[in-house]
XYZ file of C-alpha atoms in Angstrom:
410
model
C 137.086 78.634 110.624
C 135.772 81.533 112.739
C 132.689 81.650 115.328
C 130.769 85.002 115.756
C 128.850 86.181 118.857
C 125.570 84.943 118.580
C 124.226 88.102 119.934
C 126.365 90.784 118.019
C 124.048 92.853 115.630
C 125.873 91.757 112.388
C 125.115 88.243 113.345
C 121.769 89.058 113.868
C 121.520 90.665 110.412
C 123.560 88.036 109.015
C 121.445 85.266 110.222
C 118.342 87.189 108.779
C 119.930 87.591 105.499
C 120.686 84.071 105.078
C 117.169 82.891 105.811
C 115.564 85.394 103.848
C 117.682 84.833 100.904
C 117.497 81.702 101.223
C 113.510 81.225 101.022
C 113.670 83.917 97.952
C 116.065 81.456 96.014
C 113.851 78.802 96.735
C 110.498 80.577 95.747
C 111.529 82.467 92.779
C 114.588 80.231 91.296
C 113.890 76.694 92.201
C 110.260 75.397 93.085
C 107.920 78.414 92.805
C 105.430 77.022 95.618
C 104.599 79.431 97.958
C 103.138 76.991 100.809
C 106.902 75.828 100.968
C 107.830 78.968 102.630
C 109.396 79.180 106.080
C 108.455 82.418 108.032
C 111.267 84.753 109.049
C 109.423 86.452 111.732
C 111.447 85.425 114.581
C 114.676 86.456 112.671
C 112.830 89.770 111.540
C 111.570 90.485 115.587
C 115.238 90.201 116.407
C 116.708 92.545 113.590
C 114.014 95.151 114.526
C 114.979 95.062 118.332
C 118.683 96.372 117.290
C 116.961 99.881 116.382
C 114.682 100.828 119.373
C 114.416 104.258 118.616
C 114.358 104.365 115.020
C 110.923 105.584 113.230
C 110.826 103.186 110.854
C 110.128 100.399 112.889
C 106.637 101.522 113.523
C 105.833 101.339 109.859
C 107.038 97.662 109.727
C 104.979 96.658 112.896
C 101.789 98.641 111.481
C 102.298 96.924 107.936
C 102.414 93.361 109.803
C 99.386 93.891 111.463
C 97.218 95.054 108.633
C 95.925 91.925 107.607
C 93.374 91.940 104.762
C 90.002 90.437 105.351
C 87.258 89.097 103.086
C 83.884 87.195 103.049
C 84.313 84.220 101.055
C 80.436 83.155 101.572
C 79.104 84.049 98.445
C 81.740 82.937 96.263
C 82.701 79.396 94.476
C 85.073 76.968 95.717
C 87.017 77.841 92.904
C 87.043 81.368 93.588
C 88.195 80.839 97.403
C 91.048 78.866 96.327
C 92.164 81.160 93.894
C 92.004 84.076 96.522
C 93.544 81.855 99.119
C 96.738 81.392 96.966
C 96.715 84.938 96.344
C 96.751 86.103 99.720
C 99.309 83.576 100.397
C 101.622 84.659 98.134
C 101.129 88.400 99.026
C 101.664 87.768 102.613
C 104.708 85.768 101.875
C 106.062 88.588 99.797
C 105.301 91.412 102.093
C 107.219 89.212 104.545
C 110.387 89.273 102.578
C 110.135 92.993 101.317
C 109.912 94.008 104.895
C 113.292 91.504 105.913
C 115.033 93.029 102.733
C 114.268 96.874 103.114
C 115.266 96.347 106.874
C 118.643 94.848 105.982
C 118.704 97.501 103.327
C 118.705 100.501 106.250
C 120.603 98.617 108.521
C 123.683 98.078 106.126
C 123.301 101.723 105.310
C 123.522 102.838 109.025
C 126.410 100.368 109.966
C 128.402 100.712 106.766
C 128.698 97.533 105.347
C 129.460 99.195 101.641
C 130.080 102.561 100.865
C 129.634 104.604 97.818
C 133.378 105.526 97.595
C 134.507 101.785 97.598
C 135.706 99.735 94.671
C 134.873 96.351 94.233
C 138.073 94.917 95.784
C 137.627 96.966 98.484
C 134.304 95.793 99.609
C 134.850 92.754 102.401
C 133.768 89.438 100.931
C 131.427 89.127 104.137
C 129.511 91.845 102.954
C 129.637 91.430 99.343
C 125.931 89.891 99.371
C 124.314 93.374 100.932
C 124.683 94.073 97.292
C 122.107 92.540 96.137
C 119.313 94.207 98.079
C 118.349 96.645 96.115
C 117.391 94.024 93.540
C 115.639 91.602 95.955
C 113.505 94.516 97.176
C 112.590 95.195 93.466
C 112.132 91.843 92.394
C 109.690 90.791 95.200
C 107.513 93.709 94.537
C 107.008 93.026 90.859
C 105.699 89.764 91.961
C 102.873 90.982 94.114
C 99.303 89.672 93.446
C 98.233 92.776 93.572
C 96.601 94.500 90.649
C 94.870 97.401 92.233
C 98.156 98.769 93.374
C 100.298 97.618 90.445
C 100.410 101.082 88.807
C 101.842 102.472 92.112
C 104.165 99.461 92.248
C 105.363 99.621 89.158
C 106.023 103.388 89.149
C 108.219 102.935 92.588
C 110.041 100.006 90.948
C 110.986 102.100 87.761
C 111.894 105.363 89.306
C 114.354 105.760 92.135
C 112.466 106.399 95.417
C 113.947 108.144 98.351
C 113.301 106.234 101.056
C 113.463 106.436 105.061
C 117.558 107.684 105.166
C 117.689 109.103 101.633
C 118.829 105.946 100.286
C 118.002 105.301 96.787
C 117.069 101.658 96.077
C 115.487 99.434 93.459
C 116.365 98.409 89.944
C 118.074 101.560 88.704
C 119.722 102.162 92.193
C 120.955 98.609 91.615
C 122.071 98.793 88.268
C 123.937 102.067 88.652
C 125.772 100.071 91.436
C 126.488 97.500 89.590
C 127.806 99.694 86.514
C 130.317 101.514 89.310
C 131.581 98.407 90.450
C 132.559 97.479 87.022
C 130.678 93.934 87.490
C 128.477 94.341 84.444
C 129.479 92.255 81.557
C 130.004 94.685 78.271
C 126.726 93.671 76.731
C 124.708 94.769 79.721
C 126.813 97.574 80.104
C 126.038 98.787 76.437
C 122.204 98.261 77.012
C 122.051 100.264 80.409
C 124.174 103.156 79.150
C 122.437 103.385 75.858
C 125.802 102.744 73.887
C 124.263 99.750 71.870
C 122.844 101.302 68.792
C 119.485 100.340 68.000
C 119.668 98.296 65.042
C 117.760 95.254 63.387
C 115.712 93.062 65.134
C 118.137 90.265 64.154
C 120.769 92.103 66.025
C 118.320 92.351 69.171
C 117.550 88.568 68.918
C 121.093 87.852 69.142
C 121.440 89.941 72.301
C 118.468 87.820 73.588
C 119.990 84.680 72.717
C 123.480 85.570 74.270
C 121.787 86.978 77.754
C 119.376 83.595 77.919
C 122.653 81.327 77.134
C 124.754 83.326 79.716
C 122.014 83.286 82.198
C 121.415 79.648 81.992
C 125.340 78.730 82.598
C 125.324 81.247 85.725
C 122.290 79.804 87.108
C 123.570 76.475 86.471
C 126.778 76.870 88.264
C 125.493 78.729 91.256
C 123.027 75.974 91.758
C 125.830 73.719 91.325
C 127.648 75.234 94.445
C 124.581 75.610 96.477
C 124.023 71.878 96.242
C 127.639 71.139 97.014
C 127.283 73.250 100.075
C 123.826 71.361 101.536
C 121.514 74.488 101.118
C 121.647 78.200 100.120
C 121.450 79.326 103.977
C 124.545 77.116 104.396
C 126.760 78.245 101.903
C 125.777 82.270 103.070
C 127.404 81.161 106.591
C 130.724 83.075 105.982
C 132.195 82.681 109.314
C 131.886 79.092 108.720
C 133.823 78.875 105.641
C 137.314 77.595 105.682
C 139.057 80.915 104.394
C 141.985 79.146 102.716
C 140.150 77.317 100.627
C 136.691 78.571 99.879
C 136.721 82.571 100.221
C 137.363 82.829 96.640
C 134.789 80.305 95.674
C 132.292 82.398 97.724
C 133.043 85.591 96.411
C 132.731 84.657 92.737
C 129.611 83.135 93.037
C 128.051 85.983 94.929
C 129.496 87.963 92.057
C 127.802 85.509 89.547
C 124.644 86.110 91.226
C 124.683 89.953 90.915
C 125.540 89.273 87.207
C 122.533 86.838 86.869
C 120.586 89.646 88.533
C 121.500 92.498 86.360
C 120.374 90.541 83.266
C 117.238 90.147 85.459
C 117.256 93.702 85.773
C 117.211 94.633 82.575
C 114.451 92.478 81.335
C 112.254 93.482 84.106
C 112.959 97.520 83.239
C 111.974 96.282 79.465
C 108.902 94.585 80.794
C 107.758 97.447 82.858
C 108.051 99.939 79.762
C 105.557 98.052 77.817
C 103.167 97.224 80.811
C 103.467 101.160 82.078
C 100.856 102.287 78.914
C 98.231 99.761 79.613
C 98.472 100.402 83.327
C 98.032 104.365 82.707
C 94.965 103.614 80.951
C 93.606 101.441 83.081
C 94.275 103.959 85.907
C 92.695 106.915 83.961
C 89.537 104.828 83.090
C 89.408 103.781 86.816
C 89.363 107.386 88.170
C 87.018 108.486 85.322
C 84.774 105.855 86.253
C 84.871 106.577 89.843
C 84.393 110.323 89.448
C 81.061 109.811 86.879
C 80.095 107.184 89.905
C 80.354 109.990 92.508
C 78.785 112.790 90.627
C 75.902 110.441 89.399
C 75.185 109.186 93.539
C 75.060 112.603 94.353
C 71.845 114.299 95.098
C 71.266 117.705 92.901
C 71.731 120.670 95.196
C 69.529 123.657 94.646
C 71.441 127.165 94.120
C 69.560 128.615 96.829
C 66.463 128.411 99.152
C 63.141 130.644 98.332
C 61.772 132.317 101.558
C 58.603 134.187 101.140
C 57.544 136.690 103.695
C 54.295 135.994 105.084
C 53.765 139.654 105.769
C 54.427 140.648 101.872
C 51.562 142.467 100.115
C 52.218 140.309 97.035
C 50.365 137.223 96.582
C 52.683 134.378 97.687
C 52.112 131.899 94.387
C 52.764 135.073 92.438
C 55.998 136.008 94.071
C 57.147 132.411 93.582
C 56.301 132.296 90.041
C 58.333 135.432 89.578
C 61.425 134.033 91.398
C 61.122 130.929 89.399
C 61.088 132.876 86.196
C 64.239 134.693 87.352
C 66.226 131.766 88.535
C 65.849 129.965 85.206
C 66.452 132.991 82.816
C 69.374 132.441 80.729
C 71.558 135.569 79.559
C 70.352 135.643 75.972
C 66.571 136.317 74.706
C 64.367 133.328 74.345
C 62.372 132.708 71.421
C 58.465 133.335 71.554
C 57.724 131.124 68.572
C 58.743 128.187 67.191
C 60.581 128.070 63.730
C 57.215 126.080 62.239
C 55.048 129.140 63.258
C 57.348 131.504 62.126
C 57.596 129.906 58.437
C 53.486 129.727 58.845
C 53.546 133.418 59.283
C 55.520 134.225 56.375
C 53.606 132.119 53.972
C 50.331 133.991 54.960
C 52.091 137.219 54.652
C 53.065 136.091 51.218
C 49.376 134.626 50.351
C 47.987 138.225 51.402
C 49.957 140.117 48.871
C 48.708 138.115 45.964
C 45.752 139.890 45.063
C 47.188 143.623 45.663
C 47.912 145.258 42.277
C 50.199 148.101 43.837
C 52.677 145.228 45.224
C 52.767 143.830 41.586
C 52.847 146.817 39.405
C 55.911 147.961 41.836
C 57.365 144.904 41.228
C 56.985 144.998 37.598
C 58.491 148.492 37.239
C 61.341 147.486 39.315
C 62.117 144.484 36.936
C 61.563 146.802 33.619
C 64.226 149.578 34.970
C 66.423 146.690 35.849
C 66.177 145.481 32.389
C 66.171 148.767 30.835
C 69.674 149.375 32.533
C 71.074 146.316 31.046
C 70.238 147.032 27.536
C 71.597 150.453 27.471
C 74.670 149.324 28.855
C 74.883 146.912 26.168
C 74.359 149.220 23.560
C 77.184 151.514 24.617
C 79.617 149.020 24.538
C 78.723 147.776 21.252
C 78.655 151.214 19.752
C 81.985 151.862 20.962
C 84.498 151.099 18.209
C 88.364 152.278 18.401
C 91.161 152.135 15.716
C 92.607 149.517 16.526
C 89.792 147.048 16.175
C 89.163 148.813 12.820
C 92.168 147.884 11.524
C 92.192 144.234 12.824
C 88.827 144.033 11.142
C 90.667 145.111 7.882
C 93.528 142.837 8.214
C 91.186 139.777 8.755
C 89.371 141.145 5.203
C 92.469 140.823 3.408
C 94.005 137.668 4.884
C 91.213 134.758 4.691
C 91.656 132.086 7.401
C 93.804 129.292 5.433
C 95.195 131.281 3.067
C 98.648 130.998 4.382
C 98.803 127.164 3.746
C 98.447 127.532 0.035
C 101.023 127.373 -2.293
C 100.580 130.838 -3.844
C 102.911 132.246 -0.530
C 105.518 129.958 -1.673
C 108.642 131.584 -3.240
């Protein structure tokens, strides 16, 4: 058993991780009662003091100081209770998220793990820091904030470049598990999309297998935590008996990582199903907000008309002329309606009824057309070719139906 200096950087970060993970496990894997949460503000304050010159420290302080205020006077008791639970959960998740993000950046800067290391090369004391990408993603997904859920899920699903260009969240976690060869064959095939898309029966068998394996992992991990007294006591690596418990400690952390890998795949699948609905909701929200802004804005004039008092024209006449010029379209406007046009045409037809010249003219034109048609028909009928004459003679010599009689046989 070893004892570490309580003032060292590793000890402060280790204490923050142990308490934060202990509260996380109790909330999301055991009770899910956010009123039993024990704050980690003291440990978080101590860890922030380790980086006095870092630029990201201001982000943590500003995020913590920006508390949301809301007026409950006009709401019912039921609504007040629901909103109280929501804000309590949101505050708890924000505090855990800040702790895990700070631990991620601290472990990156202090070199607890390296991308070039294999799993056997990672020190047993620092294996637990491999959980951090998943822990951040999980607490973000659990945020009860529907207004920002679209951006949250986009950030969780897509690898994000944070303060030190450290890619985090679910994709980074799964890539790390794949590189360290911690994933089972089933999860590895699903993650690398090597598993063929078979029938729903195969998908059901896979989910049943994952659920059974997840249940066994959770049961074994819970038993180890119970035998150690608490989650926080189990994670205190320096107080373990290295000869007997280091292997159990390392295997338990690996089981937790396998458990988180199954949950990561489930989270990514649920996000893929949820994102289209959130995108539609976001588009509708933007569309309605734009319509509201446009309708509330007062209609503006294209320009202001100013008439000089010294003008020789009448000001009212000038104003009328300018008004006509302003609202004049690019094409010529009709001067009468369709009804008026139809009525004028009918009156013109009525006026021509009693006129003889018009009738004679129409009659002459009709007669000329009929004469031309008759001449064309007579010309066509008078033309008779030799082929037509021979064909008529043959039909006379061979009446219709004569070929079916017995006279033509033999």
